Coordinates of C-alpha atoms in Angstrom, one line a residue:
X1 CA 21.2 -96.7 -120.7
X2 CA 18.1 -97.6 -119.2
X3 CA 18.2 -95.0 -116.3
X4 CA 19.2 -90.9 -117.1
X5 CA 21.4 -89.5 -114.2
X6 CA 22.3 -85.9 -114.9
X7 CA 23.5 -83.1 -112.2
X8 CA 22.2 -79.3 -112.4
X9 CA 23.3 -77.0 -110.1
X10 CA 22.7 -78.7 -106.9
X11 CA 19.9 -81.0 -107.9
X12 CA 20.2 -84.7 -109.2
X13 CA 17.6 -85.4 -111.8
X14 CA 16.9 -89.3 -112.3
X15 CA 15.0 -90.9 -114.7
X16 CA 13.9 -94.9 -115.8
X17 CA 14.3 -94.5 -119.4
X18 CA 12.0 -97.7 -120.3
X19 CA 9.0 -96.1 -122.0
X20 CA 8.5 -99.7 -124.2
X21 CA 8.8 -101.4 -120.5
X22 CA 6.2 -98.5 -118.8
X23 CA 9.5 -97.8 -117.1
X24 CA 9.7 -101.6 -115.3
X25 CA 13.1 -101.9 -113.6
X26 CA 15.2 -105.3 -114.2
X27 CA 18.2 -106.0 -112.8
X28 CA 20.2 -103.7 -114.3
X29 CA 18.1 -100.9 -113.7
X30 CA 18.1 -102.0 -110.3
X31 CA 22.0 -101.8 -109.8
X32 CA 22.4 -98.9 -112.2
X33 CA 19.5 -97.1 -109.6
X34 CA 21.4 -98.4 -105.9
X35 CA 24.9 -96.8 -107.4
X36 CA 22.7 -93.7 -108.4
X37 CA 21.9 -93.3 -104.7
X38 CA 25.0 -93.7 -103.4
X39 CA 26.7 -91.0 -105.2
X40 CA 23.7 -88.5 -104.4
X41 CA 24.5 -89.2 -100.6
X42 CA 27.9 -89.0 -101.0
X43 CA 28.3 -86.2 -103.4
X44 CA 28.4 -82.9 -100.8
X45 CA 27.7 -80.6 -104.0
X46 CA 23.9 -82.3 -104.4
X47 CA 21.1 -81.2 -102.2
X48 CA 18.1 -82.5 -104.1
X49 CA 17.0 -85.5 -106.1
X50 CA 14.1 -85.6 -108.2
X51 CA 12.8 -89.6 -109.4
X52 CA 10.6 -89.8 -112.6
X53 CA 10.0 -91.9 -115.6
X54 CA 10.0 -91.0 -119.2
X55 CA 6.8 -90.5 -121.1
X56 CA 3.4 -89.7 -120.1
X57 CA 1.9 -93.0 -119.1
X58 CA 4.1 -94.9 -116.4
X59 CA 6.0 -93.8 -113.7
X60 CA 7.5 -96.9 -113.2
X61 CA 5.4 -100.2 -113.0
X62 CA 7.7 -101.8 -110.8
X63 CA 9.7 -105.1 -111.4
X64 CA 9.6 -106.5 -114.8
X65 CA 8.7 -109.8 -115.2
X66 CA 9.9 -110.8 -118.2
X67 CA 13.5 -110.3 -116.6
X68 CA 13.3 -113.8 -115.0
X69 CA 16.3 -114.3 -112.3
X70 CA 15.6 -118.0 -111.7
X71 CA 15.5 -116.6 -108.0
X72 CA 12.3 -118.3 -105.8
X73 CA 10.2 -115.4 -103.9
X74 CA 12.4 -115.8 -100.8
X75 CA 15.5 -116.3 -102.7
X76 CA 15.1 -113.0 -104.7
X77 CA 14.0 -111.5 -101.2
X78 CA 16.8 -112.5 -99.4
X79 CA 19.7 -111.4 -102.3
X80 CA 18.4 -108.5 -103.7
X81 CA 17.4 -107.1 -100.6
X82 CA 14.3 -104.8 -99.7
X83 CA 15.1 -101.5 -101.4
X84 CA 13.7 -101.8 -105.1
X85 CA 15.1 -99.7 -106.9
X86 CA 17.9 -98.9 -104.2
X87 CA 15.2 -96.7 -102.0
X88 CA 12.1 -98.0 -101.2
X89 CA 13.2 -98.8 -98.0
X90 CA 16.5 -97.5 -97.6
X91 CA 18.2 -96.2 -94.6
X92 CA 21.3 -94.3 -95.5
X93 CA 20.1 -91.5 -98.1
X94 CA 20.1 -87.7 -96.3
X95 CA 19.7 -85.9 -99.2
X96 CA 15.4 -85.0 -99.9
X97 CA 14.1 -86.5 -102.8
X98 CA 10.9 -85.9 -105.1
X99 CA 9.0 -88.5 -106.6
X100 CA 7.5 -86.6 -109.9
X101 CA 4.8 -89.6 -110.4
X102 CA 3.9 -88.8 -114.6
X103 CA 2.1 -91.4 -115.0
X104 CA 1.4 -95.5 -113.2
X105 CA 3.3 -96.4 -110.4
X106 CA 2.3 -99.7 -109.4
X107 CA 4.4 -102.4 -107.5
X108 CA 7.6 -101.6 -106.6
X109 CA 7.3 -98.6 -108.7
X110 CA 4.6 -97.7 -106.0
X111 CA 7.0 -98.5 -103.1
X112 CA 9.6 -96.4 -104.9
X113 CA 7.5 -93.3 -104.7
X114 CA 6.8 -94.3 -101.0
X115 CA 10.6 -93.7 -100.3
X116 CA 11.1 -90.6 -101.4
X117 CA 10.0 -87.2 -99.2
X118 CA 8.2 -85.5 -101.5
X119 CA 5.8 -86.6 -104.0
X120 CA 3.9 -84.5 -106.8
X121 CA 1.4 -86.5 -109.4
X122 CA -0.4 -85.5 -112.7
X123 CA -3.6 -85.9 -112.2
X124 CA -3.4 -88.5 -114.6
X125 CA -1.0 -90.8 -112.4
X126 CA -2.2 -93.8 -110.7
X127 CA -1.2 -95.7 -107.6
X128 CA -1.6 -99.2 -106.9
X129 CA 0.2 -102.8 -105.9
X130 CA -1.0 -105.7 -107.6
X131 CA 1.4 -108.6 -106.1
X132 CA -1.4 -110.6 -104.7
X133 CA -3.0 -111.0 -108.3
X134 CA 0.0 -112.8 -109.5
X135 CA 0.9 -114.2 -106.5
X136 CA 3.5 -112.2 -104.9
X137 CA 4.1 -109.7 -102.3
X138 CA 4.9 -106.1 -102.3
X139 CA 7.5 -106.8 -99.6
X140 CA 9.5 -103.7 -101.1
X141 CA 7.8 -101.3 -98.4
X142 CA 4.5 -101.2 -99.7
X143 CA 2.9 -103.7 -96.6
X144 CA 5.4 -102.0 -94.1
X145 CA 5.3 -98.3 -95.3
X146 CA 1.7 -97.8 -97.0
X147 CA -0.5 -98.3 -93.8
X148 CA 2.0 -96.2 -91.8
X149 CA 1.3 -93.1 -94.3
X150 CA -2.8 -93.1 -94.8
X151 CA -5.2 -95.1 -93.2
X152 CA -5.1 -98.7 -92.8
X153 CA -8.1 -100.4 -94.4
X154 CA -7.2 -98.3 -97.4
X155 CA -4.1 -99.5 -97.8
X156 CA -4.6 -103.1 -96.9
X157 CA -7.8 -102.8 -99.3
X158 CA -5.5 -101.5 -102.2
X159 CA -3.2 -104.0 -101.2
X160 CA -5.3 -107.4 -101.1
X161 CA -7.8 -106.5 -104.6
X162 CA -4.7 -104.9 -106.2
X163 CA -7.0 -102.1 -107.1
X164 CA -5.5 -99.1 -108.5
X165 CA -6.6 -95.6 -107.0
X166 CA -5.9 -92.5 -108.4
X167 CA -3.7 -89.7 -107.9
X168 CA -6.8 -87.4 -106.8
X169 CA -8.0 -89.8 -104.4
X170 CA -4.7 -90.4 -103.1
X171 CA -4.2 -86.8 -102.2
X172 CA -7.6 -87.1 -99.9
X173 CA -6.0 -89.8 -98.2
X174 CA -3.0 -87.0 -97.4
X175 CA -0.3 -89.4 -99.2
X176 CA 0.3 -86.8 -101.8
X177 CA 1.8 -83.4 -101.7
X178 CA 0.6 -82.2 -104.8
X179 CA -1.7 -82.9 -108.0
X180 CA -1.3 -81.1 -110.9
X181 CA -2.0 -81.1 -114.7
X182 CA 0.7 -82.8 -116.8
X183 CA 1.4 -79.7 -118.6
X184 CA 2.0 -78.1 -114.9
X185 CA 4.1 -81.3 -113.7
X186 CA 7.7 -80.0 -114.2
X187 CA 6.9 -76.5 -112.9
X188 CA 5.2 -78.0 -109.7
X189 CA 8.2 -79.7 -108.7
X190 CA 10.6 -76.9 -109.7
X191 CA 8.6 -75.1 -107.0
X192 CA 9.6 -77.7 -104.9
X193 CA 12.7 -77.7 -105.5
X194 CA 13.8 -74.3 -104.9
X195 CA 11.6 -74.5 -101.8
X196 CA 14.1 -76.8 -100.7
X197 CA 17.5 -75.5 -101.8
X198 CA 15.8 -72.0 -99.8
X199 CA 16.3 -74.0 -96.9
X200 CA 19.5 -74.7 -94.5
X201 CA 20.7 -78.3 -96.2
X202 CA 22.1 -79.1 -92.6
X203 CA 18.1 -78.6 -91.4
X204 CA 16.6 -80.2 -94.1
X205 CA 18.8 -83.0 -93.2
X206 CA 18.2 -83.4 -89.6
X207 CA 14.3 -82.9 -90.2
X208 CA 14.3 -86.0 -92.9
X209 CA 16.8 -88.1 -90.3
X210 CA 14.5 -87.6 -87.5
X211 CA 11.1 -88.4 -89.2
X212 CA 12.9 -91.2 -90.8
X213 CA 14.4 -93.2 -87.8
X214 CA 12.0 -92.6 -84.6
X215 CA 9.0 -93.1 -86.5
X216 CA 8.9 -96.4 -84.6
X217 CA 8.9 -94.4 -81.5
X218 CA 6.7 -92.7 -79.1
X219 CA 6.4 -88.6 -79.0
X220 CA 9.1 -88.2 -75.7
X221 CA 11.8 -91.1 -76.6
X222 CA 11.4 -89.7 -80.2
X223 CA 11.8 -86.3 -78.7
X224 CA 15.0 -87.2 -76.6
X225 CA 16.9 -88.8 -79.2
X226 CA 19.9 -87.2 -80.3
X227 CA 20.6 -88.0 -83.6
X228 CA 24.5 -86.8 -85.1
X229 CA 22.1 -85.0 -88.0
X230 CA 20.9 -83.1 -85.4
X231 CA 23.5 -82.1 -83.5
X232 CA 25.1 -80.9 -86.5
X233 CA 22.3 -78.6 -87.5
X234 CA 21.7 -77.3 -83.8
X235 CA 25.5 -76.1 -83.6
X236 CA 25.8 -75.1 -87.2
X237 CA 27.2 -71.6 -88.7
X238 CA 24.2 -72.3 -90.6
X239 CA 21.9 -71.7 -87.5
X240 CA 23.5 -68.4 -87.1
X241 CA 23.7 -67.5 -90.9
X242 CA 19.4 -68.1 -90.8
X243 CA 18.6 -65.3 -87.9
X244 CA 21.3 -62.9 -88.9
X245 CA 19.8 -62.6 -92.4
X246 CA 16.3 -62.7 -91.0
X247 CA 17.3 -59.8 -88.6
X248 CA 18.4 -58.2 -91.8
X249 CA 16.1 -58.9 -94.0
X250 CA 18.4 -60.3 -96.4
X251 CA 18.5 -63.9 -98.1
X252 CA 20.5 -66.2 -96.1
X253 CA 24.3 -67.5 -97.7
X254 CA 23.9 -71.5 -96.2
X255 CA 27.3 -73.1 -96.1
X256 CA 26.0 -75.9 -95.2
X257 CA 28.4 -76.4 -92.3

């Protein structure tokens, strides 16, 4: 199999298994990846996802392009759809996920890491998307996402020389949460991890489902907009679970309910 799914404890561990490839996705990575997704959201026992690639060199370096479809640029747009690798750009995933970035991410292997909530790099790891050097686009999020999460004329400049920036550099630009040694990858996003799953899942929900759909919005309309997620977390046993255990200095028991 070309992509590892395996399930511990509460968190989903996913990995693109094409180290000879520098972990490029065809399209049955591609599929194999959307399905992955939609068992995390569905799954109530998962809390967590963490994305990686094998090795030490690639992340993922996006589509691969020896895995010709026979699909014109719109053609592949317009039947594949816009979420490579089933989240670049997708709508419909509440659970948090962590890019661990080992290595290259260019591409859609860029755009990837640009869906998920949380991202920790080696300080080896390298960001970039080089459509325009072979004619293409990186219509996968990167022109739509990328100038929305550091500052424009960076991004656009990344985007239109295809330059790749590193990891270091990236974190100046506030994109990344955290830069680490390889050695200290794994144990950087384990601290992550348990950050999150020390958290109310019925919160950590509402917070990525706000932040995710009124970012088109101004501060007030943003403010007043009632999303189900939210509801939920507001009127939770949860939310009275969190200040009874603070008020007793105990560790809270989420339910997530």
């Amino acid at each position: 199999m070309s992509i590892l799914f395996n399930i511990e404890g509460q968190v989903a561990r996913i990995t693109i298994d094409r180290p000879d490839r520098m972990n490029a996705v065809d399209r049955e990575a591609h599929k194999r990846l959307v399905e992955i997704w939609d068992e995390i959201d569905t799954n109530p026992n998962i809390r967590c996802a963490v994305l990686t690639g094998s090795g030490e060199r690639a992340f993922c370096a996006g589509a691969d392009l020896k895995d010709d479809s026979g699909l014109s640029g719109v053609e592949y747009w317009e039947q594949l759809g816009a979420d490579f690798g089933g989240i670049s750009l997708r709508k419909n995933l509440s659970k948090p996920v962590i890019a661990r970035v080992n290595g290259l991410a260019l591409g859609g292997g860029f755009e990837m890491v640009l869906g998920c909530d949380i991202i920790v790099a080696a300080d080896n790891a390298r960001f970039g998307l080089p459509e325009a050097k072979v004619g293409r686009l990186p219509l996968d999020g990167g022109m739509v996402t990328l100038p929305r999460l550091m500052p424009r004329n960076i991004a656009v400049g990344m985007m239109m020389t295809g330059r790749m920036v590193p990891a270091l550099q990236m974190a100046q630009y506030g994109l990344l949460n955290a830069v680490v040694t390889f050695d200290d990858l794994d144990a950087e996003v384990d601290r992550w991890v348990s950050d999150i799953l020390a958290a109310a899942p019925l919160s950590v929900q509402a917070i990525k489902a706000t932040v995710r759909r009124t970012a088109h919005l101004d501060t007030q309309a943003a403010y007043n907009t009632r999303l189900p997620e939210l509801i939920a977390a507001l009127e939770s046993v949860d939310a009275e679970e969190g200040v009874l255990a603070f008020r007793e200095k105990r560790a809270p028991v989420w339910k997530g309910q």
